[in-house]
Short mmCIF file of C-alpha atoms in Angstrom, two decimals:
data_model
loop_
_atom_site.label_atom_id
_atom_site.label_comp_id
_atom_site.label_asym_id
_atom_site.label_seq_id
_atom_site.Cartn_x
_atom_site.Cartn_y
_atom_site.Cartn_z
CA MET A 960 49.98 24.66 100.42
CA ARG A 961 47.76 24.34 97.37
CA TYR A 962 44.99 26.71 98.47
CA ILE A 963 47.14 29.29 100.39
CA PRO A 964 49.26 30.86 97.70
CA ASN A 965 51.10 33.43 99.89
CA THR A 966 54.50 32.30 101.19
CA PRO A 967 56.01 33.15 104.62
CA ASP A 968 57.98 35.87 102.86
CA ASP A 969 54.73 37.23 101.33
CA ARG A 970 53.10 37.36 104.77
CA ALA A 971 56.14 39.04 106.33
CA ALA A 972 56.08 41.66 103.56
CA MET A 973 52.37 42.37 104.08
CA LEU A 974 52.80 42.75 107.87
CA ARG A 975 55.76 45.07 107.31
CA ASP A 976 53.72 47.23 104.91
CA ILE A 977 50.89 47.73 107.43
CA GLY A 978 53.35 48.48 110.22
CA VAL A 979 53.12 45.44 112.53
CA SER A 980 55.70 42.82 113.30
CA ALA A 981 53.46 39.77 113.76
CA PHE A 982 49.92 38.55 113.07
CA GLU A 983 49.23 38.58 116.82
CA ASP A 984 49.59 42.37 116.77
CA LEU A 985 46.41 42.56 114.67
CA LEU A 986 44.47 40.92 117.51
CA SER A 987 45.71 43.19 120.29
CA ALA A 988 42.36 45.04 120.49
CA ILE A 989 40.65 41.84 121.72
CA PRO A 990 40.94 41.49 125.55
CA GLY A 991 43.13 38.57 126.55
CA ASN A 992 40.36 36.89 128.61
CA LEU A 993 38.14 36.69 125.51
CA ARG A 994 40.74 35.03 123.36
CA LEU A 995 41.18 31.29 122.97
CA ASN A 996 44.63 30.76 124.39
CA ARG A 997 45.07 27.23 123.19
CA PRO A 998 45.03 25.42 119.80
CA LEU A 999 41.66 24.51 118.30
CA ASN A 1000 40.52 20.97 119.07
CA LEU A 1001 40.94 19.69 115.52
CA PRO A 1002 42.44 16.39 114.40
CA ASP A 1003 45.68 16.37 112.50
CA GLY A 1004 45.51 16.83 108.76
CA LYS A 1005 44.68 13.72 106.74
CA SER A 1006 45.53 12.49 103.29
CA GLU A 1007 43.09 12.79 100.39
CA PHE A 1008 42.61 9.02 100.51
CA ASP A 1009 41.69 9.10 104.22
CA VAL A 1010 39.31 12.03 103.80
CA LYS A 1011 37.47 10.27 100.96
CA SER A 1012 37.12 7.17 103.11
CA ILE A 1013 35.64 9.18 105.98
CA MET A 1014 33.23 11.01 103.68
CA ARG A 1015 32.06 7.74 102.12
CA SER A 1016 31.35 6.27 105.55
CA LEU A 1017 29.31 9.37 106.47
CA ALA A 1018 27.38 9.23 103.18
CA ARG A 1019 26.47 5.59 103.79
CA LYS A 1020 24.48 6.67 106.84
CA ASN A 1021 21.91 8.15 104.46
CA LEU A 1022 19.42 5.87 102.73
CA ASN A 1023 20.16 6.39 99.06
CA THR A 1024 18.90 5.28 95.67
CA VAL A 1025 22.17 3.50 94.82
CA ASP A 1026 22.00 0.96 97.64
CA HIS A 1027 18.18 0.91 97.82
CA THR A 1028 15.36 0.37 95.34
CA SER A 1029 13.49 3.67 95.29
CA PHE A 1030 9.75 4.19 94.87
CA LEU A 1031 10.04 7.81 96.04
CA GLY A 1032 8.37 10.47 93.96
CA ALA A 1033 6.23 13.53 94.77
CA GLY A 1034 8.19 15.70 92.35
CA SER A 1035 11.64 14.06 92.49
CA TYR A 1036 12.05 10.80 90.57
CA ASP A 1037 14.56 8.02 90.15
CA HIS A 1038 14.91 8.07 86.37
CA TYR A 1039 17.94 6.67 84.59
CA VAL A 1040 20.51 9.25 83.51
CA PRO A 1041 22.76 8.15 80.61
CA THR A 1042 26.47 8.38 81.41
CA ALA A 1043 26.99 10.60 78.37
CA VAL A 1044 24.87 13.31 80.04
CA ASN A 1045 27.37 13.47 82.90
CA THR A 1046 30.38 13.39 80.59
CA LEU A 1047 29.18 16.13 78.24
CA SER A 1048 27.75 18.45 80.89
CA LEU A 1049 31.08 18.47 82.76
CA ARG A 1050 32.95 19.94 79.78
CA SER A 1051 34.41 23.27 80.87
CA GLU A 1052 32.50 25.33 78.29
CA TYR A 1053 29.19 24.27 79.85
CA VAL A 1054 30.02 24.43 83.56
CA THR A 1055 28.17 27.52 84.69
CA ALA A 1056 25.19 27.98 86.96
CA TYR A 1057 24.05 31.14 85.22
CA THR A 1058 22.90 32.59 81.93
CA PRO A 1059 25.96 33.99 80.14
CA TYR A 1060 25.82 37.70 79.30
CA GLN A 1061 28.57 37.93 76.70
CA PRO A 1062 27.79 36.26 73.37
CA GLU A 1063 31.36 36.71 72.13
CA VAL A 1064 32.67 34.26 74.75
CA ALA A 1065 29.67 31.99 75.43
CA GLN A 1066 28.28 30.72 72.12
CA ALA A 1067 28.35 27.09 73.27
CA THR A 1068 26.21 27.72 76.36
CA LEU A 1069 23.89 30.13 74.56
CA GLN A 1070 23.26 27.63 71.76
CA VAL A 1071 22.50 24.90 74.30
CA ILE A 1072 19.97 27.17 76.01
CA TYR A 1073 18.43 28.04 72.64
CA GLU A 1074 18.07 24.34 71.86
CA PHE A 1075 16.68 23.77 75.37
CA GLN A 1076 13.98 26.41 74.79
CA SER A 1077 13.11 24.87 71.41
CA MET A 1078 12.79 21.38 72.91
CA ILE A 1079 10.60 22.60 75.79
CA CYS A 1080 8.32 24.31 73.28
CA GLU A 1081 8.03 21.10 71.29
CA LEU A 1082 7.57 18.96 74.40
CA TYR A 1083 4.75 21.11 75.81
CA GLY A 1084 3.27 22.14 72.45
CA MET A 1085 3.82 25.83 73.21
CA GLU A 1086 5.07 28.81 71.20
CA ALA A 1087 7.75 30.26 73.51
CA ALA A 1088 9.92 29.05 76.39
CA ASN A 1089 12.50 30.75 78.56
CA ALA A 1090 15.97 29.66 79.62
CA SER A 1091 14.51 28.01 82.78
CA MET A 1092 13.53 28.99 86.32
CA TYR A 1093 14.83 27.87 89.72
CA ASP A 1094 12.45 24.91 90.14
CA GLY A 1095 8.86 23.84 89.59
CA GLY A 1096 7.58 25.88 92.53
CA THR A 1097 9.10 29.19 91.44
CA ALA A 1098 8.00 28.53 87.86
CA LEU A 1099 4.40 28.21 89.09
CA ALA A 1100 4.70 31.38 91.19
CA GLU A 1101 5.99 33.31 88.17
CA ALA A 1102 3.16 31.95 86.02
CA ILE A 1103 0.62 33.18 88.58
CA MET A 1104 2.22 36.64 88.69
CA LEU A 1105 2.19 36.79 84.89
CA ALA A 1106 -1.51 35.87 84.81
CA ALA A 1107 -2.38 38.52 87.39
CA ALA A 1108 -0.45 41.19 85.46
CA GLN A 1109 -1.98 40.16 82.13
CA THR A 1110 -5.60 40.04 83.32
CA ARG A 1111 -5.37 42.77 86.00
CA ARG A 1112 -7.16 40.38 88.34
CA THR A 1113 -5.93 38.99 91.66
CA ASN A 1114 -7.64 35.65 92.42
CA ILE A 1115 -6.23 32.30 91.29
CA LEU A 1116 -8.11 28.99 91.45
CA CYS A 1117 -5.71 26.26 92.68
CA PRO A 1118 -7.02 22.78 93.51
CA PRO A 1119 -5.17 20.86 96.26
CA ASN A 1120 -4.11 18.17 93.78
CA VAL A 1121 -1.47 20.62 92.52
CA HIS A 1122 1.84 19.83 94.27
CA PRO A 1123 1.40 21.21 97.84
CA LEU A 1124 5.00 22.42 98.01
CA TYR A 1125 4.64 24.33 94.73
CA LEU A 1126 1.53 25.99 96.18
CA ARG A 1127 3.45 26.84 99.35
CA VAL A 1128 6.23 28.50 97.32
CA ALA A 1129 3.64 30.35 95.22
CA ARG A 1130 1.82 31.67 98.28
CA THR A 1131 5.08 32.92 99.76
CA LEU A 1132 5.87 34.89 96.61
CA VAL A 1133 2.48 36.11 95.41
CA GLU A 1134 0.36 36.79 98.50
CA PRO A 1135 2.48 39.81 99.56
CA GLN A 1136 1.54 41.24 96.15
CA GLY A 1137 -2.15 40.99 96.94
CA ILE A 1138 -2.74 37.84 94.87
CA THR A 1139 -4.96 35.21 96.50
CA LEU A 1140 -4.88 31.46 95.88
CA GLN A 1141 -8.37 30.02 96.18
CA PRO A 1142 -8.83 26.24 96.63
CA VAL A 1143 -11.14 24.13 94.44
CA PRO A 1144 -12.92 21.03 95.84
CA LEU A 1145 -11.81 17.59 94.66
CA ARG A 1146 -13.74 14.46 93.80
CA ASP A 1147 -11.90 11.10 93.87
CA GLY A 1148 -8.54 12.87 93.64
CA GLY A 1149 -9.53 14.92 90.59
CA ILE A 1150 -10.93 18.44 90.21
CA ASP A 1151 -14.68 18.75 90.81
CA ARG A 1152 -15.59 20.33 87.47
CA ALA A 1153 -18.96 21.70 88.59
CA ALA A 1154 -17.39 23.24 91.69
CA LEU A 1155 -14.64 24.86 89.63
CA GLU A 1156 -17.10 26.34 87.17
CA SER A 1157 -19.20 27.72 90.02
CA LEU A 1158 -16.14 29.54 91.40
CA LEU A 1159 -15.27 31.27 88.14
CA ASN A 1160 -16.11 34.98 88.11
CA GLY A 1161 -14.77 38.30 86.87
CA GLY A 1162 -12.05 38.37 89.56
CA ILE A 1163 -10.35 35.10 88.61
CA ALA A 1164 -7.02 35.69 86.86
CA ALA A 1165 -6.13 32.05 86.21
CA VAL A 1166 -6.99 28.42 86.85
CA VAL A 1167 -4.09 26.14 87.76
CA VAL A 1168 -4.22 22.41 86.98
CA GLN A 1169 -1.53 19.74 87.26
CA TYR A 1170 -1.10 17.10 84.55
CA PRO A 1171 -0.78 14.35 85.78
CA ASN A 1172 -1.89 15.70 89.13
CA PHE A 1173 -0.02 15.36 92.44
CA PHE A 1174 -1.65 11.95 93.06
CA GLY A 1175 -0.48 10.73 89.66
CA ILE A 1176 -3.95 10.80 88.08
CA VAL A 1177 -4.18 11.78 84.43
CA GLU A 1178 -7.18 14.09 84.25
CA ASP A 1179 -8.84 15.44 81.13
CA ILE A 1180 -7.66 19.04 81.48
CA SER A 1181 -9.38 20.31 78.35
CA PRO A 1182 -12.71 21.29 80.08
CA PHE A 1183 -10.84 23.24 82.78
CA ILE A 1184 -8.85 25.19 80.19
CA THR A 1185 -11.95 25.95 78.18
CA ALA A 1186 -13.90 27.07 81.26
CA ALA A 1187 -11.08 29.35 82.42
CA GLN A 1188 -10.65 31.05 79.07
CA ALA A 1189 -14.41 31.46 78.57
CA ASN A 1190 -14.31 33.49 81.78
CA GLY A 1191 -11.43 35.70 80.63
CA ALA A 1192 -8.89 33.90 82.83
CA LEU A 1193 -5.65 32.22 81.78
CA ALA A 1194 -5.11 28.47 82.01
CA ILE A 1195 -1.87 27.47 83.76
CA VAL A 1196 -0.84 23.82 83.51
CA VAL A 1197 1.83 22.23 85.71
CA ALA A 1198 3.03 19.33 83.56
CA ASP A 1199 5.48 16.47 84.05
CA PRO A 1200 7.81 16.77 81.02
CA LEU A 1201 8.46 13.02 80.82
CA ALA A 1202 4.73 12.32 80.65
CA MET A 1203 4.67 14.19 77.34
CA GLY A 1204 6.14 11.11 75.69
CA VAL A 1205 2.77 9.39 76.08
CA LEU A 1206 0.25 12.20 76.71
CA GLU A 1207 -1.07 14.98 74.50
CA PRO A 1208 0.87 18.18 75.34
CA PRO A 1209 -1.01 20.94 77.22
CA GLY A 1210 -0.52 23.28 74.27
CA SER A 1211 -2.78 21.06 72.17
CA PHE A 1212 -5.61 21.82 74.62
CA GLY A 1213 -5.00 25.57 74.38
CA ALA A 1214 -3.09 26.13 77.65
CA ASP A 1215 -1.83 29.71 78.03
CA ILE A 1216 1.14 28.90 80.30
CA VAL A 1217 2.83 25.55 81.00
CA VAL A 1218 5.33 25.09 83.82
CA GLY A 1219 7.01 22.06 85.33
CA GLU A 1220 9.91 20.53 87.19
CA GLY A 1221 12.76 19.43 84.93
CA GLN A 1222 14.60 17.14 87.38
CA SER A 1223 13.32 14.13 85.46
CA LEU A 1224 15.16 15.30 82.34
CA GLY A 1225 18.68 14.04 83.04
CA ASN A 1226 19.15 15.63 86.46
CA LEU A 1227 19.94 13.63 89.59
CA GLN A 1228 17.82 13.72 92.72
CA SER A 1229 20.81 14.99 94.72
CA TYR A 1230 19.02 15.12 98.06
CA GLY A 1231 16.58 17.76 96.85
CA GLY A 1232 18.38 19.99 94.39
CA PRO A 1233 19.38 22.09 92.63
CA TYR A 1234 16.46 21.49 90.30
CA LEU A 1235 15.16 23.01 87.08
CA GLY A 1236 12.01 25.07 86.54
CA LEU A 1237 10.40 24.85 83.09
CA PHE A 1238 8.35 27.74 81.72
CA ALA A 1239 6.55 28.02 78.37
CA CYS A 1240 3.70 30.21 77.15
CA LYS A 1241 1.79 31.46 74.14
CA ALA A 1242 3.58 33.98 71.92
CA ASN A 1243 1.25 36.84 72.93
CA LEU A 1244 2.55 36.57 76.53
CA ILE A 1245 6.26 36.61 75.69
CA ARG A 1246 6.76 40.24 76.75
CA ARG A 1247 5.60 39.31 80.24
CA MET A 1248 7.50 36.00 80.40
CA PRO A 1249 9.99 35.97 83.32
CA GLY A 1250 13.68 35.07 83.16
CA ARG A 1251 16.08 35.01 80.28
CA ILE A 1252 15.43 34.20 76.62
CA VAL A 1253 18.12 33.25 74.11
CA GLY A 1254 17.50 34.10 70.47
CA VAL A 1255 19.28 33.48 67.18
CA THR A 1256 20.80 36.34 65.19
CA ARG A 1257 23.48 37.25 62.58
CA ASP A 1258 26.71 39.09 63.29
CA VAL A 1259 28.13 41.89 61.09
CA ASP A 1260 29.68 39.26 58.82
CA GLY A 1261 26.39 37.42 58.40
CA ARG A 1262 27.36 34.48 60.60
CA ARG A 1263 24.68 32.76 62.68
CA GLY A 1264 24.98 33.36 66.43
CA PHE A 1265 23.07 33.26 69.71
CA VAL A 1266 22.35 36.15 72.10
CA LEU A 1267 20.10 37.09 75.00
CA THR A 1268 17.03 38.77 73.57
CA LEU A 1269 14.00 40.80 74.68
CA GLN A 1270 15.96 42.01 77.69
CA THR A 1271 13.85 45.12 78.01
CA ARG A 1272 11.36 42.95 79.93
CA GLU A 1273 13.73 42.50 82.79
CA GLN A 1274 14.21 43.97 86.22
CA HIS A 1275 17.62 45.50 85.64
CA ILE A 1276 16.34 47.42 82.63
CA ARG A 1277 12.76 48.41 83.42
CA ARG A 1278 12.82 48.13 87.23
CA ASP A 1279 9.36 49.20 88.48
CA LYS A 1280 7.68 48.13 85.23
CA ALA A 1281 9.28 44.69 85.19
CA THR A 1282 7.03 41.67 85.49
CA SER A 1283 9.64 39.57 87.30
CA ASN A 1284 12.81 39.97 89.34
CA ILE A 1285 14.37 36.73 88.09
CA CYS A 1286 17.23 37.54 85.72
CA THR A 1287 19.08 34.23 85.56
CA ASN A 1288 18.43 30.53 85.02
CA GLU A 1289 19.54 27.07 86.16
CA GLY A 1290 22.20 26.91 83.47
CA LEU A 1291 23.89 23.59 84.22
CA CYS A 1292 20.62 21.74 84.94
CA ALA A 1293 19.13 23.09 81.70
CA THR A 1294 22.25 21.94 79.85
CA ARG A 1295 21.87 18.43 81.27
CA ALA A 1296 18.18 18.42 80.29
CA THR A 1297 19.12 19.46 76.75
CA PHE A 1298 21.63 16.62 76.39
CA TYR A 1299 19.16 14.14 77.88
CA MET A 1300 16.36 15.11 75.48
CA SER A 1301 18.77 15.13 72.53
CA MET A 1302 19.98 11.61 73.29
CA LEU A 1303 16.54 10.12 73.81
CA GLY A 1304 14.72 11.98 71.05
CA PRO A 1305 10.94 11.70 70.59
CA ARG A 1306 11.10 7.91 70.30
CA GLY A 1307 13.21 7.52 73.44
CA LEU A 1308 11.02 9.84 75.49
CA ALA A 1309 7.98 7.85 74.39
CA SER A 1310 9.72 4.60 75.41
CA VAL A 1311 10.53 5.96 78.87
CA GLY A 1312 6.96 7.18 79.25
CA GLU A 1313 5.49 3.84 78.15
CA ALA A 1314 7.77 1.96 80.54
CA CYS A 1315 6.63 4.14 83.46
CA LEU A 1316 2.98 3.77 82.44
CA HIS A 1317 3.06 -0.03 82.13
CA ARG A 1318 5.14 -0.65 85.27
CA CYS A 1319 2.89 1.64 87.30
CA ALA A 1320 -0.23 -0.16 86.06
CA TYR A 1321 1.34 -3.55 86.85
CA LEU A 1322 2.16 -2.62 90.45
CA ARG A 1323 -1.28 -1.09 91.03
CA GLN A 1324 -2.83 -4.32 89.80
CA GLN A 1325 -0.61 -6.43 92.04
CA LEU A 1326 -1.47 -4.35 95.11
CA THR A 1327 -5.20 -4.41 94.41
CA GLY A 1328 -5.38 -8.08 95.33
CA ILE A 1329 -3.70 -7.72 98.75
CA PRO A 1330 -6.06 -7.47 101.76
CA GLY A 1331 -5.33 -4.29 103.74
CA VAL A 1332 -4.17 -2.28 100.72
CA HIS A 1333 -6.56 0.27 99.21
CA LEU A 1334 -6.01 2.43 96.16
CA ALA A 1335 -6.75 5.96 97.34
CA PHE A 1336 -8.16 7.07 93.98
CA GLY A 1337 -9.41 5.59 90.73
CA GLY A 1338 -8.76 6.79 87.20
CA PRO A 1339 -5.75 6.42 84.89
CA HIS A 1340 -2.31 7.01 86.38
CA PHE A 1341 1.02 7.75 84.71
CA LYS A 1342 3.86 6.76 87.05
CA GLU A 1343 2.58 7.46 90.53
CA PHE A 1344 -0.39 6.56 92.72
CA ALA A 1345 -1.57 6.83 96.32
CA ILE A 1346 -2.43 3.85 98.52
CA ARG A 1347 -3.94 3.52 101.99
CA LEU A 1348 -2.84 0.79 104.37
CA ASP A 1349 -4.72 -0.82 107.25
CA LYS A 1350 -1.54 -0.61 109.34
CA SER A 1351 0.90 2.18 110.15
CA VAL A 1352 2.46 3.86 107.10
CA GLU A 1353 5.57 4.77 109.11
CA GLY A 1354 5.92 1.17 110.23
CA PHE A 1355 5.66 -0.02 106.63
CA LEU A 1356 8.30 2.44 105.41
CA HIS A 1357 10.67 1.32 108.17
CA TYR A 1358 9.96 -2.37 107.42
CA MET A 1359 10.76 -1.89 103.74
CA ALA A 1360 13.83 0.30 104.39
CA GLU A 1361 15.32 -2.56 106.40
CA ARG A 1362 14.92 -4.62 103.21
CA LYS A 1363 16.68 -2.00 101.09
CA VAL A 1364 13.49 -0.54 99.62
CA LEU A 1365 12.45 3.13 99.84
CA ALA A 1366 8.75 2.40 99.55
CA GLY A 1367 7.17 5.81 99.03
CA VAL A 1368 6.44 9.28 100.37
CA PRO A 1369 3.95 9.56 103.28
CA LEU A 1370 1.18 12.01 102.42
CA LYS A 1371 0.99 13.23 106.03
CA TRP A 1372 4.02 15.40 105.18
CA PHE A 1373 1.85 17.60 102.95
CA GLY A 1374 -1.07 18.46 105.25
CA LEU A 1375 -3.64 16.76 103.03
CA ARG A 1376 -5.43 14.90 105.85
CA MET A 1377 -4.29 11.61 104.34
CA ASP A 1378 -2.14 10.39 107.22
CA ASP A 1379 -2.86 6.72 106.44
CA SER A 1380 -1.65 7.03 102.85
CA LEU A 1381 1.57 7.15 100.89
CA LEU A 1382 2.52 8.08 97.35
CA VAL A 1383 4.30 5.35 95.36
CA ALA A 1384 6.28 6.26 92.22
CA VAL A 1385 7.27 3.72 89.56
CA THR A 1386 9.80 4.71 86.92
CA GLU A 1387 11.44 2.88 84.03
CA THR A 1388 14.28 1.85 86.37
CA LYS A 1389 12.11 -0.67 88.23
CA SER A 1390 12.30 -4.27 87.09
CA LEU A 1391 9.55 -6.87 87.31
CA GLU A 1392 11.48 -8.36 90.22
CA ASP A 1393 11.44 -4.97 91.99
CA LEU A 1394 7.68 -4.64 91.52
CA ASP A 1395 6.93 -8.16 92.70
CA GLY A 1396 9.26 -7.60 95.66
CA PHE A 1397 7.36 -4.45 96.61
CA ALA A 1398 4.02 -6.28 96.50
CA ALA A 1399 5.42 -9.19 98.51
CA GLY A 1400 6.82 -6.76 101.11
CA VAL A 1401 3.45 -5.06 101.55
CA LYS A 1402 1.74 -8.42 101.98
CA GLN A 1403 4.28 -9.67 104.51
CA TYR A 1404 4.09 -6.44 106.52
CA LEU A 1405 0.30 -6.52 106.66
CA GLU A 1406 0.37 -10.18 107.71
CA GLY A 1407 2.46 -9.30 110.73
CA GLY A 1408 6.00 -8.95 109.47
CA LYS A 1409 8.25 -6.92 111.74
#
């Protein structure tokens, strides 16, 4: 009885102490006609080997990225995770979901978080980063709340090419606080610059842009940042961390806050989570930055150590004056991201980024020549793009799934009025054979394949 440590003698002793002779006596207050007077309809106990076999057979009913070639994206990507990331992150000293409070017993985890913050700063070109947020959506919501508190304004400009689910999370968290998200018109999948500038006024707290945007387009975000700041607003950039291997970081354009989803950095897709929110900002905003921050210090003997710092910002200390109620982080996911970035280094991250960029461009080019396939938007793309089909998107996804290919994410899921389109993601894990197979599958489907 591995998980029931009390013996029959233990149970008899406990019943004797509380003055009853049997467990059934504890249930005497329940009328007999309401009690189940028969054994539960459960199968007999099984061996560990049998249970694993059953669980594997149930898992196989899901379409997964092990047995299928995945072109799924929209915020969750099939990037390769080195085996060493799994091995190191499962060491007992790192296995925690939370920020450790006690520096005297958690130096390993605290140092990893400190290194994580340093790497995120370098990746995004920013001056400060926290220990992480819950996911990309909550990171964006916290950035919006910070901007509203800093500027004492309540309107946020958010174009619909920012991830729709991030915007949904942000609305849920910020609208009850009187903060309004105001849409900005698009042109060919990108932000309509003239329209954005016309919407800027003294009530705008921040402008949010995504880089690359939700449709995978790499926009020049510099004019949007400049326009926001010229109007006294903050510039918030939602950035794909892996794209930083090939793109200029948002900090180089003067972004005030940069947030993102860190799943791509060594974390598995895992059917939707848990994921990792990234948050970085300029140094002048650090007192309003949400979540935990790990700093470096010296102990009484002069030895270097790591501790939580600037805790007076937080809810459990300042309560009504706090800028955020988040007092923890995604510890294990941040640890995995730290190991991943350490192993790849700047050169490795650039190689992954270049592989995504070139493979994405190759597949777009292949699809361009197929009658019935239309690129939804022009412009440069990083690792993702939207296409429209002359036939049913659902039918195409089913056709490809039968051929062991997860062909993309239908945009009808996001309420963007693009029901005939899907988002296709291409990562470094896709071979030339995979890309040619995708193009051939599209062509066969459009020519009548069933």
